[in-house]
Amino acid sequence: MHKFAFIIHPIEYEDVSRKFKIMNKLPRKFVEGFTKMLPPLKVSEITGVKSKYAETEGYFVAVPLISNQMMSLPEDYVMKKIIKAGKIAENLGAEIVGLGALTSVVGDAGITVAKNLNIAVTTGNSYTIATAIEGTKKAAELMGKDIRDSEVVVIGATGSIGKVCAEILSREAKYMTLVARNKQKLEDFSKYLLEKTGMAARVTSDVKDALKTADIVVTVTSAVDTVIRPEYLKPGAVVCDVARPRDVSKEVADARDDVLVIEGGVVEVPGDVDFHFNFGFPPKTSYACMAETMILAMEGRIENYSLGRDLTVEQVDTIAKLAKKHGFKLGGFRSFERAVSEETIENVRKNAARRLKGNRFSTV
């Protein structure tokens, strides 16, 4: 049996109290100082991951830096913390380690980490892409939208995840807008996409403008602050937020009952899995990046995977096939740490229809 480990970190200040209960009673400045001084540590053991063909066990290892610290502290300092966490994984007997949340973003997306470890490394981004697209298409279908005649927008389109998302979505989409900050990179990628898939995508750096007519949105930036606000979205829009920290403002959930926001990459894990740690998901489910690490361990593919800024469609297709083989599957929908029921989706659909109808009458 091949063992794995997965490196996590607290996304928000409140997440620190999942491990250290006393922290939820202390000021934020104290919590930030505490996490900066704390060394990487083993959080829990993961047991019971089992398919028809193989099984695996693993560990959560934490880098105790909150999201804003991961992005604002010196890169070298953060990188050393991540590598130390990887060394803990090595000492625990893991043969492959996955990089969670912003640990996969800092620096060169895992390449330097892999060079400094004696075990395989993955960011988990390939399976994250696969489940995000599967979830987006399913959610759109439930909202009465067909990707083949919808306005599709990819935000963060020049990043490693965004580029592959756009290329895979272009297999079916007819209309697409690519959004990113660097205009030259946008132009270069749009030319590549046209040559590779025939997709003549519109490009812009204006998120608000891009979302005015968007039916389906996949957002995958590595921004620390949110980039999508309530007033940007049209009624009935379906948004898949793959980013961690989130790209979609929490205000969207509070103010817009006529749009559907889902989190990318929520996966049901096969077997009687127990993470022995509450990271905010229902039992036996995980992020797709966690699942990719498990899949590679179960398949015995102890190799670097999904590293760097040049992910490929082939990597995504391969990991999706292996996931299906071992019984990993989309685990429903979640939005802002809560499950999204079919009843909720139906209510969003009705609210959107009512709002659109009202808008038509108001312009007559």
Short mmCIF file of C-alpha atoms in Angstrom, two decimals:
data_model
loop_
_atom_site.label_atom_id
_atom_site.label_comp_id
_atom_site.label_asym_id
_atom_site.label_seq_id
_atom_site.Cartn_x
_atom_site.Cartn_y
_atom_site.Cartn_z
CA MET A 1 0.00 0.00 0.00
CA HIS A 2 1.31 3.42 -1.01
CA LYS A 3 0.85 6.21 1.52
CA PHE A 4 0.24 9.90 0.86
CA ALA A 5 0.20 13.21 2.73
CA PHE A 6 -1.58 16.45 2.02
CA ILE A 7 -0.37 19.89 3.07
CA ILE A 8 -3.07 22.27 4.28
CA HIS A 9 -3.15 25.75 5.78
CA PRO A 10 -5.86 27.91 7.40
CA ILE A 11 -7.74 29.86 4.73
CA GLU A 12 -9.16 32.42 7.18
CA TYR A 13 -8.46 33.41 10.78
CA GLU A 14 -11.45 31.40 11.98
CA ASP A 15 -9.94 28.21 10.55
CA VAL A 16 -7.07 28.31 13.06
CA SER A 17 -9.56 27.43 15.81
CA ARG A 18 -10.30 24.10 14.09
CA LYS A 19 -7.02 22.89 15.57
CA PHE A 20 -6.53 25.37 18.42
CA LYS A 21 -9.93 26.05 20.00
CA ILE A 22 -8.71 28.90 22.20
CA MET A 23 -7.81 30.96 19.12
CA ASN A 24 -11.44 31.90 18.38
CA LYS A 25 -11.45 34.02 21.56
CA LEU A 26 -8.27 35.94 20.83
CA PRO A 27 -7.61 39.11 18.73
CA ARG A 28 -6.63 38.64 15.10
CA LYS A 29 -3.22 40.24 15.56
CA PHE A 30 -2.40 37.68 18.23
CA VAL A 31 -3.60 34.81 16.01
CA GLU A 32 -1.48 36.10 13.12
CA GLY A 33 1.62 36.33 15.31
CA PHE A 34 0.99 32.87 16.71
CA THR A 35 0.64 31.23 13.29
CA LYS A 36 3.76 32.95 11.97
CA MET A 37 5.88 31.50 14.79
CA LEU A 38 4.34 28.02 14.77
CA PRO A 39 6.31 25.36 12.81
CA PRO A 40 4.61 22.95 10.37
CA LEU A 41 2.94 20.06 12.15
CA LYS A 42 1.08 16.81 11.59
CA VAL A 43 -2.64 17.47 12.02
CA SER A 44 -4.24 14.05 11.62
CA GLU A 45 -4.10 10.59 10.09
CA ILE A 46 -6.37 9.74 7.16
CA THR A 47 -7.69 6.16 7.07
CA GLY A 48 -10.14 3.99 5.15
CA VAL A 49 -9.60 5.19 1.57
CA LYS A 50 -10.41 2.07 -0.44
CA SER A 51 -11.58 1.17 -3.93
CA LYS A 52 -12.24 -2.12 -5.70
CA TYR A 53 -8.61 -2.15 -6.82
CA ALA A 54 -6.50 -0.56 -4.06
CA GLU A 55 -6.41 1.26 -0.75
CA THR A 56 -4.32 3.96 0.84
CA GLU A 57 -3.72 5.85 4.04
CA GLY A 58 -2.26 9.28 4.63
CA TYR A 59 -1.83 12.37 6.75
CA PHE A 60 -2.77 16.01 6.92
CA VAL A 61 0.28 18.19 7.55
CA ALA A 62 -0.28 21.88 8.20
CA VAL A 63 1.66 25.00 7.33
CA PRO A 64 0.13 27.32 9.96
CA LEU A 65 0.02 30.45 7.81
CA ILE A 66 -3.26 32.18 6.97
CA SER A 67 -3.99 33.09 3.34
CA ASN A 68 -2.95 36.74 3.58
CA GLN A 69 0.33 35.66 5.23
CA MET A 70 0.99 33.10 2.48
CA MET A 71 0.79 35.89 -0.10
CA SER A 72 2.33 38.81 1.83
CA LEU A 73 5.27 37.27 3.71
CA PRO A 74 8.59 36.87 1.83
CA GLU A 75 8.33 34.05 -0.69
CA ASP A 76 11.51 32.38 0.56
CA TYR A 77 10.15 32.30 4.12
CA VAL A 78 6.87 30.73 3.03
CA MET A 79 8.61 28.25 0.72
CA LYS A 80 10.82 27.02 3.56
CA LYS A 81 7.72 26.39 5.66
CA ILE A 82 6.12 24.35 2.85
CA ILE A 83 9.30 22.30 2.33
CA LYS A 84 9.50 21.62 6.08
CA ALA A 85 5.92 20.34 5.92
CA GLY A 86 6.97 18.10 3.04
CA LYS A 87 9.85 16.74 5.13
CA ILE A 88 7.36 15.86 7.87
CA ALA A 89 5.36 13.95 5.24
CA GLU A 90 8.53 12.10 4.23
CA ASN A 91 9.28 11.14 7.83
CA LEU A 92 5.73 9.86 8.27
CA GLY A 93 6.30 7.43 5.41
CA ALA A 94 4.33 9.19 2.68
CA GLU A 95 5.49 8.48 -0.87
CA ILE A 96 3.58 11.34 -2.48
CA VAL A 97 2.45 14.68 -1.05
CA GLY A 98 -0.24 17.05 -2.30
CA LEU A 99 -0.06 20.83 -1.99
CA GLY A 100 -3.33 22.35 -0.80
CA ALA A 101 -4.78 25.84 -1.35
CA LEU A 102 -2.08 28.54 -1.59
CA THR A 103 0.81 26.14 -0.90
CA SER A 104 0.36 25.17 -4.55
CA VAL A 105 0.45 28.80 -5.70
CA VAL A 106 3.49 30.22 -3.91
CA GLY A 107 6.61 30.38 -6.06
CA ASP A 108 6.65 28.08 -9.08
CA ALA A 109 3.60 25.92 -8.30
CA GLY A 110 5.35 23.01 -6.66
CA ILE A 111 8.52 22.65 -8.74
CA THR A 112 10.90 23.99 -6.06
CA VAL A 113 9.11 21.95 -3.38
CA ALA A 114 9.57 18.79 -5.45
CA LYS A 115 13.28 19.52 -5.96
CA ASN A 116 13.77 19.71 -2.20
CA LEU A 117 11.93 16.50 -1.28
CA ASN A 118 12.67 12.82 -1.82
CA ILE A 119 9.01 11.99 -2.47
CA ALA A 120 6.64 12.80 -5.33
CA VAL A 121 4.64 16.04 -5.32
CA THR A 122 1.36 17.16 -6.91
CA THR A 123 -0.71 20.32 -6.68
CA GLY A 124 -3.87 18.35 -7.38
CA ASN A 125 -4.82 20.90 -10.02
CA SER A 126 -5.59 18.39 -12.78
CA TYR A 127 -8.43 16.72 -10.90
CA THR A 128 -9.55 20.11 -9.59
CA ILE A 129 -10.08 21.16 -13.20
CA ALA A 130 -11.88 17.94 -14.11
CA THR A 131 -14.38 18.19 -11.25
CA ALA A 132 -14.85 21.94 -11.63
CA ILE A 133 -15.88 21.56 -15.25
CA GLU A 134 -18.07 18.53 -14.53
CA GLY A 135 -19.76 20.40 -11.67
CA THR A 136 -20.22 23.57 -13.71
CA LYS A 137 -21.89 21.74 -16.58
CA LYS A 138 -24.18 19.80 -14.22
CA ALA A 139 -25.15 22.94 -12.29
CA ALA A 140 -25.82 24.82 -15.53
CA GLU A 141 -28.03 21.98 -16.73
CA LEU A 142 -30.06 22.12 -13.50
CA MET A 143 -30.44 25.86 -14.06
CA GLY A 144 -31.80 25.22 -17.55
CA LYS A 145 -28.68 26.32 -19.39
CA ASP A 146 -26.90 24.55 -22.23
CA ILE A 147 -23.18 25.31 -22.44
CA ARG A 148 -23.40 25.07 -26.23
CA ASP A 149 -25.42 28.29 -26.51
CA SER A 150 -24.43 30.09 -23.30
CA GLU A 151 -22.07 32.99 -22.73
CA VAL A 152 -19.12 31.36 -20.94
CA VAL A 153 -16.56 33.44 -19.03
CA VAL A 154 -13.24 32.19 -17.61
CA ILE A 155 -11.65 34.54 -15.06
CA GLY A 156 -7.96 33.98 -14.45
CA ALA A 157 -7.74 32.57 -17.96
CA THR A 158 -3.98 32.92 -18.35
CA GLY A 159 -3.15 30.98 -15.18
CA SER A 160 -2.22 27.29 -15.21
CA ILE A 161 -5.72 26.17 -14.23
CA GLY A 162 -7.59 28.83 -16.20
CA LYS A 163 -5.92 27.98 -19.51
CA VAL A 164 -6.79 24.31 -19.32
CA CYS A 165 -10.34 25.08 -18.13
CA ALA A 166 -10.84 27.34 -21.14
CA GLU A 167 -9.44 24.77 -23.56
CA ILE A 168 -11.66 21.97 -22.23
CA LEU A 169 -14.75 24.20 -22.11
CA SER A 170 -14.10 25.24 -25.71
CA ARG A 171 -14.84 21.65 -26.77
CA GLU A 172 -18.53 22.46 -26.30
CA ALA A 173 -18.92 26.21 -25.77
CA LYS A 174 -19.72 28.48 -28.69
CA TYR A 175 -19.27 31.86 -26.97
CA MET A 176 -16.40 32.56 -24.56
CA THR A 177 -14.77 35.53 -22.87
CA LEU A 178 -11.31 35.24 -21.32
CA VAL A 179 -10.45 37.52 -18.39
CA ALA A 180 -7.02 38.21 -16.88
CA ARG A 181 -4.94 41.19 -15.79
CA ASN A 182 -2.08 40.85 -18.30
CA LYS A 183 -3.41 41.90 -21.69
CA GLN A 184 -0.47 40.53 -23.67
CA LYS A 185 -0.84 37.09 -22.09
CA LEU A 186 -4.55 37.25 -22.84
CA GLU A 187 -3.94 38.02 -26.50
CA ASP A 188 -1.32 35.27 -26.78
CA PHE A 189 -3.59 32.69 -25.18
CA SER A 190 -6.60 33.67 -27.27
CA LYS A 191 -4.52 33.14 -30.44
CA TYR A 192 -3.41 29.72 -29.16
CA LEU A 193 -7.01 28.77 -28.39
CA LEU A 194 -8.17 29.83 -31.84
CA GLU A 195 -5.49 27.75 -33.54
CA LYS A 196 -5.93 24.73 -31.27
CA THR A 197 -9.72 24.53 -30.93
CA GLY A 198 -11.23 27.07 -33.31
CA MET A 199 -12.64 29.10 -30.40
CA ALA A 200 -12.66 32.82 -31.22
CA ALA A 201 -12.82 34.12 -27.66
CA ARG A 202 -13.30 37.72 -26.60
CA VAL A 203 -10.65 39.05 -24.19
CA THR A 204 -10.82 41.70 -21.49
CA SER A 205 -9.22 42.71 -18.19
CA ASP A 206 -12.49 44.18 -16.93
CA VAL A 207 -14.23 41.59 -14.73
CA LYS A 208 -17.38 43.68 -14.31
CA ASP A 209 -17.77 44.21 -18.04
CA ALA A 210 -17.19 40.52 -18.81
CA LEU A 211 -19.88 39.40 -16.37
CA LYS A 212 -22.67 41.65 -17.68
CA THR A 213 -23.91 38.99 -20.10
CA ALA A 214 -22.28 35.89 -18.60
CA ASP A 215 -24.45 32.77 -18.22
CA ILE A 216 -21.68 30.43 -16.99
CA VAL A 217 -18.58 31.60 -15.12
CA VAL A 218 -15.51 29.65 -14.04
CA THR A 219 -13.23 31.74 -11.84
CA VAL A 220 -9.74 30.53 -10.98
CA THR A 221 -7.56 33.46 -9.93
CA SER A 222 -4.99 33.36 -7.11
CA ALA A 223 -6.08 36.74 -5.76
CA VAL A 224 -6.24 37.19 -1.99
CA ASP A 225 -9.24 39.55 -2.26
CA THR A 226 -12.55 38.71 -3.89
CA VAL A 227 -12.99 39.75 -7.53
CA ILE A 228 -16.72 39.08 -8.13
CA ARG A 229 -19.27 41.29 -6.40
CA PRO A 230 -23.09 40.98 -6.27
CA GLU A 231 -23.80 43.78 -8.74
CA TYR A 232 -21.57 42.21 -11.42
CA LEU A 233 -23.76 39.18 -12.11
CA LYS A 234 -26.86 38.91 -14.23
CA PRO A 235 -29.90 36.94 -12.97
CA GLY A 236 -29.56 33.21 -13.53
CA ALA A 237 -25.76 33.19 -13.76
CA VAL A 238 -23.96 30.01 -12.70
CA VAL A 239 -20.56 30.64 -11.11
CA CYS A 240 -18.03 27.93 -10.27
CA ASP A 241 -15.46 29.35 -7.84
CA VAL A 242 -12.38 27.12 -7.98
CA ALA A 243 -10.13 29.65 -6.25
CA ARG A 244 -8.93 29.47 -2.66
CA PRO A 245 -9.26 32.05 -1.17
CA ARG A 246 -12.59 32.59 -2.90
CA ASP A 247 -12.97 34.88 -5.88
CA VAL A 248 -16.68 35.38 -5.18
CA SER A 249 -17.59 37.79 -2.41
CA LYS A 250 -19.67 36.38 0.46
CA GLU A 251 -22.00 39.30 -0.22
CA VAL A 252 -23.14 37.49 -3.37
CA ALA A 253 -24.70 34.73 -1.26
CA ASP A 254 -26.41 37.31 0.96
CA ALA A 255 -27.63 39.68 -1.73
CA ARG A 256 -28.28 37.53 -4.81
CA ASP A 257 -30.81 34.73 -4.47
CA ASP A 258 -31.08 34.67 -8.27
CA VAL A 259 -27.55 33.42 -9.04
CA LEU A 260 -26.00 30.03 -8.31
CA VAL A 261 -22.48 29.96 -6.87
CA ILE A 262 -20.81 26.59 -6.40
CA GLU A 263 -17.36 25.60 -5.19
CA GLY A 264 -15.21 23.69 -7.64
CA GLY A 265 -13.88 20.28 -6.81
CA VAL A 266 -16.01 18.72 -4.04
CA VAL A 267 -15.46 14.96 -4.24
CA GLU A 268 -16.88 11.82 -2.64
CA VAL A 269 -14.00 9.59 -1.53
CA PRO A 270 -14.48 5.79 -1.82
CA GLY A 271 -14.30 3.55 1.24
CA ASP A 272 -14.99 4.18 4.89
CA VAL A 273 -12.69 7.20 4.95
CA ASP A 274 -12.04 9.13 8.15
CA PHE A 275 -9.96 12.31 7.98
CA HIS A 276 -9.88 12.66 11.78
CA PHE A 277 -10.03 16.40 11.22
CA ASN A 278 -12.86 18.80 10.44
CA PHE A 279 -11.92 20.99 7.48
CA GLY A 280 -15.49 22.10 6.87
CA PHE A 281 -16.72 19.35 4.52
CA PRO A 282 -19.30 16.63 5.13
CA PRO A 283 -17.93 13.19 6.10
CA LYS A 284 -16.23 11.19 3.33
CA THR A 285 -15.85 14.17 0.99
CA SER A 286 -12.79 16.23 0.10
CA TYR A 287 -11.45 18.85 -2.22
CA ALA A 288 -10.45 17.49 -5.62
CA CYS A 289 -6.80 18.43 -5.04
CA MET A 290 -6.79 16.15 -1.98
CA ALA A 291 -8.46 13.42 -4.00
CA GLU A 292 -5.84 13.62 -6.77
CA THR A 293 -3.12 12.82 -4.25
CA MET A 294 -5.10 9.78 -3.04
CA ILE A 295 -5.81 8.62 -6.59
CA LEU A 296 -2.14 8.70 -7.57
CA ALA A 297 -1.21 6.77 -4.41
CA MET A 298 -3.89 4.13 -5.07
CA GLU A 299 -2.83 3.76 -8.68
CA GLY A 300 0.82 3.43 -7.64
CA ARG A 301 1.77 6.41 -9.79
CA ILE A 302 4.41 7.74 -7.42
CA GLU A 303 5.49 10.57 -9.66
CA ASN A 304 5.36 14.35 -9.81
CA TYR A 305 2.01 15.39 -11.28
CA SER A 306 0.26 18.71 -11.94
CA LEU A 307 3.36 20.76 -11.20
CA GLY A 308 4.29 24.18 -12.56
CA ARG A 309 2.31 26.58 -14.72
CA ASP A 310 1.96 24.31 -17.75
CA LEU A 311 -0.80 21.83 -17.01
CA THR A 312 -2.21 19.92 -19.97
CA VAL A 313 -5.60 18.71 -21.10
CA GLU A 314 -4.08 15.22 -21.31
CA GLN A 315 -3.20 15.28 -17.59
CA VAL A 316 -6.77 16.27 -16.75
CA ASP A 317 -8.28 13.55 -18.93
CA THR A 318 -5.93 10.93 -17.44
CA ILE A 319 -6.65 11.73 -13.79
CA ALA A 320 -10.39 11.87 -14.51
CA LYS A 321 -10.24 8.31 -15.90
CA LEU A 322 -8.25 7.07 -12.89
CA ALA A 323 -10.73 8.76 -10.54
CA LYS A 324 -13.62 6.98 -12.22
CA LYS A 325 -11.75 3.67 -12.00
CA HIS A 326 -11.28 3.99 -8.23
CA GLY A 327 -14.78 5.28 -7.49
CA PHE A 328 -14.11 8.97 -6.82
CA LYS A 329 -17.01 11.12 -8.00
CA LEU A 330 -18.54 14.57 -7.79
CA GLY A 331 -19.98 14.97 -4.29
CA GLY A 332 -22.92 17.24 -4.98
CA PHE A 333 -22.65 21.01 -4.75
CA ARG A 334 -21.42 23.31 -2.02
CA SER A 335 -21.49 27.07 -1.71
CA PHE A 336 -19.75 29.08 0.99
CA GLU A 337 -19.15 25.96 3.10
CA ARG A 338 -22.75 24.77 2.88
CA ALA A 339 -24.39 22.02 0.87
CA VAL A 340 -26.56 23.18 -2.03
CA SER A 341 -29.72 21.08 -2.43
CA GLU A 342 -31.70 20.61 -5.63
CA GLU A 343 -34.51 22.53 -3.90
CA THR A 344 -32.16 25.49 -3.42
CA ILE A 345 -31.16 25.37 -7.08
CA GLU A 346 -34.82 25.31 -8.13
CA ASN A 347 -35.51 28.37 -5.95
CA VAL A 348 -32.56 30.20 -7.52
CA ARG A 349 -33.89 29.30 -10.95
CA LYS A 350 -37.36 30.64 -10.12
CA ASN A 351 -35.95 33.85 -8.63
CA ALA A 352 -33.83 34.40 -11.73
CA ALA A 353 -36.81 33.87 -14.05
CA ARG A 354 -38.89 36.32 -12.02
CA ARG A 355 -36.11 38.91 -12.02
CA LEU A 356 -35.52 38.58 -15.78
CA LYS A 357 -39.25 38.90 -16.43
CA GLY A 358 -39.38 42.04 -14.29
CA ASN A 359 -36.41 43.51 -16.16
CA ARG A 360 -38.17 42.96 -19.49
CA PHE A 361 -41.32 44.72 -18.33
CA SER A 362 -39.36 47.62 -16.85
CA THR A 363 -37.78 48.38 -20.25
CA VAL A 364 -41.03 48.35 -22.19
#
